[in-house]
């Protein structure tokens, strides 16, 4: 018997591999964009987490001034963490991702609020991602009101 379909399986496999290769080549530049977007979201999430912690500190001090004194502390040595102390004891410690660094102005290394909700220090924090050299998030604490704003640049 003469089999005329011999060899079609190999040809079909080569054609399928070629299509997959072409799709991979077309999607590769998109993966860089997706990775950059992931890093950007990671940086935003960290900025909003820090802002939420600062706002919570203000609220706790405002509504329970007789019981607690909260202070946010940022270390010069470790740029990947911060801590919140309550009555000089560590209440919360936050460890950031290894790619994200936190720096702050000298005046705001120890941030706390008085019983009226006013900050004891004003200034800003800056969050940077190692994979995004052209982007950073800045958090500022406004004088008098203690309002926390997040800017992305």
PDB file of C-alpha atoms in Angstrom:
ATOM      1  CA  UNK A   1       0.000   0.000   0.000  1.00  0.00           C
ATOM      2  CA  UNK A   2       1.111   3.461  -0.783  1.00  0.00           C
ATOM      3  CA  UNK A   3       0.735   5.880   2.202  1.00  0.00           C
ATOM      4  CA  UNK A   4       0.410   9.475   0.928  1.00  0.00           C
ATOM      5  CA  UNK A   5      -0.008  11.084   4.404  1.00  0.00           C
ATOM      6  CA  UNK A   6       3.489  10.220   5.589  1.00  0.00           C
ATOM      7  CA  UNK A   7       5.470  13.297   6.674  1.00  0.00           C
ATOM      8  CA  UNK A   8       2.513  15.550   7.415  1.00  0.00           C
ATOM      9  CA  UNK A   9       2.878  15.158  11.195  1.00  0.00           C
ATOM     10  CA  UNK A  10       6.438  16.524  11.140  1.00  0.00           C
ATOM     11  CA  UNK A  11       5.383  19.415   8.918  1.00  0.00           C
ATOM     12  CA  UNK A  12       2.458  20.242  11.213  1.00  0.00           C
ATOM     13  CA  UNK A  13       4.720  20.186  14.283  1.00  0.00           C
ATOM     14  CA  UNK A  14       7.233  22.522  12.641  1.00  0.00           C
ATOM     15  CA  UNK A  15       4.434  24.882  11.626  1.00  0.00           C
ATOM     16  CA  UNK A  16       3.018  24.884  15.185  1.00  0.00           C
ATOM     17  CA  UNK A  17       6.479  25.572  16.673  1.00  0.00           C
ATOM     18  CA  UNK A  18       6.972  28.398  14.189  1.00  0.00           C
ATOM     19  CA  UNK A  19       3.660  29.974  15.214  1.00  0.00           C
ATOM     20  CA  UNK A  20       4.538  29.686  18.906  1.00  0.00           C
ATOM     21  CA  UNK A  21       7.947  31.231  18.271  1.00  0.00           C
ATOM     22  CA  UNK A  22       6.389  34.112  16.360  1.00  0.00           C
ATOM     23  CA  UNK A  23       3.891  34.713  19.176  1.00  0.00           C
ATOM     24  CA  UNK A  24       6.702  34.685  21.758  1.00  0.00           C
ATOM     25  CA  UNK A  25       8.711  37.224  19.740  1.00  0.00           C
ATOM     26  CA  UNK A  26       5.675  39.496  19.507  1.00  0.00           C
ATOM     27  CA  UNK A  27       4.857  39.214  23.224  1.00  0.00           C
ATOM     28  CA  UNK A  28       8.404  39.729  24.562  1.00  0.00           C
ATOM     29  CA  UNK A  29       8.375  43.565  24.373  1.00  0.00           C
ATOM     30  CA  UNK A  30       4.981  43.497  26.079  1.00  0.00           C
ATOM     31  CA  UNK A  31       6.422  41.512  28.959  1.00  0.00           C
ATOM     32  CA  UNK A  32       8.884  44.337  29.685  1.00  0.00           C
ATOM     33  CA  UNK A  33       5.953  46.740  29.849  1.00  0.00           C
ATOM     34  CA  UNK A  34       4.054  44.396  32.145  1.00  0.00           C
ATOM     35  CA  UNK A  35       7.070  44.020  34.396  1.00  0.00           C
ATOM     36  CA  UNK A  36       7.489  47.804  34.601  1.00  0.00           C
ATOM     37  CA  UNK A  37       3.794  48.154  35.414  1.00  0.00           C
ATOM     38  CA  UNK A  38       4.187  45.553  38.178  1.00  0.00           C
ATOM     39  CA  UNK A  39       7.093  47.493  39.723  1.00  0.00           C
ATOM     40  CA  UNK A  40       5.086  50.719  39.509  1.00  0.00           C
ATOM     41  CA  UNK A  41       2.126  49.105  41.300  1.00  0.00           C
ATOM     42  CA  UNK A  42       4.477  47.691  43.935  1.00  0.00           C
ATOM     43  CA  UNK A  43       5.849  51.193  44.585  1.00  0.00           C
ATOM     44  CA  UNK A  44       2.353  52.724  44.727  1.00  0.00           C
ATOM     45  CA  UNK A  45       1.134  50.051  47.126  1.00  0.00           C
ATOM     46  CA  UNK A  46       4.062  50.714  49.463  1.00  0.00           C
ATOM     47  CA  UNK A  47       3.428  54.470  49.341  1.00  0.00           C
ATOM     48  CA  UNK A  48      -0.250  54.038  50.171  1.00  0.00           C
ATOM     49  CA  UNK A  49       0.604  51.598  52.963  1.00  0.00           C
ATOM     50  CA  UNK A  50       2.952  54.147  54.555  1.00  0.00           C
ATOM     51  CA  UNK A  51       0.340  56.902  54.142  1.00  0.00           C
ATOM     52  CA  UNK A  52      -2.311  54.700  55.776  1.00  0.00           C
ATOM     53  CA  UNK A  53      -0.002  53.974  58.711  1.00  0.00           C
ATOM     54  CA  UNK A  54       0.652  57.694  59.214  1.00  0.00           C
ATOM     55  CA  UNK A  55      -3.070  58.481  59.058  1.00  0.00           C
ATOM     56  CA  UNK A  56      -3.825  55.695  61.528  1.00  0.00           C
ATOM     57  CA  UNK A  57      -1.211  57.124  63.902  1.00  0.00           C
ATOM     58  CA  UNK A  58      -2.889  60.514  63.715  1.00  0.00           C
ATOM     59  CA  UNK A  59      -6.345  59.053  64.327  1.00  0.00           C
ATOM     60  CA  UNK A  60      -5.201  56.927  67.266  1.00  0.00           C
ATOM     61  CA  UNK A  61      -3.494  59.892  68.902  1.00  0.00           C
ATOM     62  CA  UNK A  62      -6.432  62.194  68.207  1.00  0.00           C
ATOM     63  CA  UNK A  63      -9.056  59.896  69.719  1.00  0.00           C
ATOM     64  CA  UNK A  64      -6.988  58.324  72.507  1.00  0.00           C
ATOM     65  CA  UNK A  65      -4.495  61.024  73.533  1.00  0.00           C
ATOM     66  CA  UNK A  66      -4.377  60.046  77.203  1.00  0.00           C
ATOM     67  CA  UNK A  67      -3.399  56.442  76.508  1.00  0.00           C
ATOM     68  CA  UNK A  68      -1.023  56.406  73.589  1.00  0.00           C
ATOM     69  CA  UNK A  69       1.772  58.369  72.015  1.00  0.00           C
ATOM     70  CA  UNK A  70       2.556  57.030  68.538  1.00  0.00           C
ATOM     71  CA  UNK A  71       5.808  57.835  66.729  1.00  0.00           C
ATOM     72  CA  UNK A  72       6.889  56.809  63.238  1.00  0.00           C
ATOM     73  CA  UNK A  73      10.640  56.236  63.061  1.00  0.00           C
ATOM     74  CA  UNK A  74      12.804  55.834  59.969  1.00  0.00           C
ATOM     75  CA  UNK A  75      16.382  54.632  60.337  1.00  0.00           C
ATOM     76  CA  UNK A  76      19.375  56.022  58.461  1.00  0.00           C
ATOM     77  CA  UNK A  77      20.995  52.600  58.303  1.00  0.00           C
ATOM     78  CA  UNK A  78      18.093  50.476  57.074  1.00  0.00           C
ATOM     79  CA  UNK A  79      16.350  52.043  54.086  1.00  0.00           C
ATOM     80  CA  UNK A  80      13.992  49.089  53.667  1.00  0.00           C
ATOM     81  CA  UNK A  81      11.891  49.395  56.819  1.00  0.00           C
ATOM     82  CA  UNK A  82      10.172  51.705  59.257  1.00  0.00           C
ATOM     83  CA  UNK A  83       8.572  51.222  62.636  1.00  0.00           C
ATOM     84  CA  UNK A  84       5.800  52.746  64.693  1.00  0.00           C
ATOM     85  CA  UNK A  85       6.300  53.009  68.418  1.00  0.00           C
ATOM     86  CA  UNK A  86       3.589  53.401  71.029  1.00  0.00           C
ATOM     87  CA  UNK A  87       4.734  54.710  74.399  1.00  0.00           C
ATOM     88  CA  UNK A  88       8.382  54.029  73.388  1.00  0.00           C
ATOM     89  CA  UNK A  89       7.731  50.353  72.580  1.00  0.00           C
ATOM     90  CA  UNK A  90       7.602  48.938  69.068  1.00  0.00           C
ATOM     91  CA  UNK A  91       3.954  48.646  68.101  1.00  0.00           C
ATOM     92  CA  UNK A  92       4.395  47.856  64.396  1.00  0.00           C
ATOM     93  CA  UNK A  93       7.420  47.110  62.239  1.00  0.00           C
ATOM     94  CA  UNK A  94       7.117  47.198  58.459  1.00  0.00           C
ATOM     95  CA  UNK A  95       9.734  45.595  56.237  1.00  0.00           C
ATOM     96  CA  UNK A  96       9.677  46.864  52.659  1.00  0.00           C
ATOM     97  CA  UNK A  97      10.574  44.891  49.562  1.00  0.00           C
ATOM     98  CA  UNK A  98      14.325  44.678  48.950  1.00  0.00           C
ATOM     99  CA  UNK A  99      13.947  46.707  45.726  1.00  0.00           C
ATOM    100  CA  UNK A 100      12.169  49.597  47.470  1.00  0.00           C
ATOM    101  CA  UNK A 101      14.060  52.139  49.552  1.00  0.00           C
ATOM    102  CA  UNK A 102      12.633  54.729  51.940  1.00  0.00           C
ATOM    103  CA  UNK A 103      14.385  58.014  52.637  1.00  0.00           C
ATOM    104  CA  UNK A 104      13.154  61.045  54.519  1.00  0.00           C
ATOM    105  CA  UNK A 105      14.075  64.587  55.359  1.00  0.00           C
ATOM    106  CA  UNK A 106      16.033  64.995  58.574  1.00  0.00           C
ATOM    107  CA  UNK A 107      13.243  66.839  60.390  1.00  0.00           C
ATOM    108  CA  UNK A 108      10.724  64.045  59.882  1.00  0.00           C
ATOM    109  CA  UNK A 109      12.763  61.012  60.981  1.00  0.00           C
ATOM    110  CA  UNK A 110      10.590  60.885  64.121  1.00  0.00           C
ATOM    111  CA  UNK A 111       7.008  61.807  63.279  1.00  0.00           C
ATOM    112  CA  UNK A 112       4.293  61.979  65.904  1.00  0.00           C
ATOM    113  CA  UNK A 113       1.068  63.895  66.460  1.00  0.00           C
ATOM    114  CA  UNK A 114      -0.164  65.879  69.448  1.00  0.00           C
ATOM    115  CA  UNK A 115      -3.617  65.524  71.005  1.00  0.00           C
ATOM    116  CA  UNK A 116      -5.056  68.035  68.490  1.00  0.00           C
ATOM    117  CA  UNK A 117      -3.887  65.978  65.510  1.00  0.00           C
ATOM    118  CA  UNK A 118      -1.095  68.381  64.605  1.00  0.00           C
ATOM    119  CA  UNK A 119       2.206  66.851  63.483  1.00  0.00           C
ATOM    120  CA  UNK A 120       5.295  67.458  65.589  1.00  0.00           C
ATOM    121  CA  UNK A 121       7.405  67.522  62.424  1.00  0.00           C
ATOM    122  CA  UNK A 122       6.699  68.367  58.814  1.00  0.00           C
ATOM    123  CA  UNK A 123       8.410  67.264  55.654  1.00  0.00           C
ATOM    124  CA  UNK A 124       8.371  64.347  53.320  1.00  0.00           C
ATOM    125  CA  UNK A 125       9.259  60.751  52.651  1.00  0.00           C
ATOM    126  CA  UNK A 126      10.548  59.445  49.352  1.00  0.00           C
ATOM    127  CA  UNK A 127      10.087  55.887  48.085  1.00  0.00           C
ATOM    128  CA  UNK A 128      12.183  54.632  45.179  1.00  0.00           C
ATOM    129  CA  UNK A 129      12.249  51.335  43.317  1.00  0.00           C
ATOM    130  CA  UNK A 130      15.581  49.981  42.140  1.00  0.00           C
ATOM    131  CA  UNK A 131      14.078  48.791  38.830  1.00  0.00           C
ATOM    132  CA  UNK A 132      12.470  52.206  38.117  1.00  0.00           C
ATOM    133  CA  UNK A 133      15.261  54.796  38.235  1.00  0.00           C
ATOM    134  CA  UNK A 134      13.103  57.489  36.606  1.00  0.00           C
ATOM    135  CA  UNK A 135      10.161  57.204  39.019  1.00  0.00           C
ATOM    136  CA  UNK A 136       9.536  57.718  42.723  1.00  0.00           C
ATOM    137  CA  UNK A 137       6.677  58.377  45.137  1.00  0.00           C
ATOM    138  CA  UNK A 138       6.774  61.250  47.599  1.00  0.00           C
ATOM    139  CA  UNK A 139       4.665  61.484  50.738  1.00  0.00           C
ATOM    140  CA  UNK A 140       4.328  64.845  52.442  1.00  0.00           C
ATOM    141  CA  UNK A 141       2.918  65.663  55.863  1.00  0.00           C
ATOM    142  CA  UNK A 142       1.263  69.076  55.818  1.00  0.00           C
ATOM    143  CA  UNK A 143       1.794  71.515  58.688  1.00  0.00           C
ATOM    144  CA  UNK A 144      -1.052  72.265  61.116  1.00  0.00           C
ATOM    145  CA  UNK A 145      -3.515  69.728  59.671  1.00  0.00           C
ATOM    146  CA  UNK A 146      -1.159  66.764  59.402  1.00  0.00           C
ATOM    147  CA  UNK A 147      -2.731  65.799  56.097  1.00  0.00           C
ATOM    148  CA  UNK A 148      -0.737  63.155  54.225  1.00  0.00           C
ATOM    149  CA  UNK A 149      -0.487  63.459  50.454  1.00  0.00           C
ATOM    150  CA  UNK A 150       1.073  61.025  47.993  1.00  0.00           C
ATOM    151  CA  UNK A 151       2.691  62.234  44.774  1.00  0.00           C
ATOM    152  CA  UNK A 152       4.039  60.072  41.995  1.00  0.00           C
ATOM    153  CA  UNK A 153       6.814  61.374  39.749  1.00  0.00           C
TER     154      UNK A 153
END
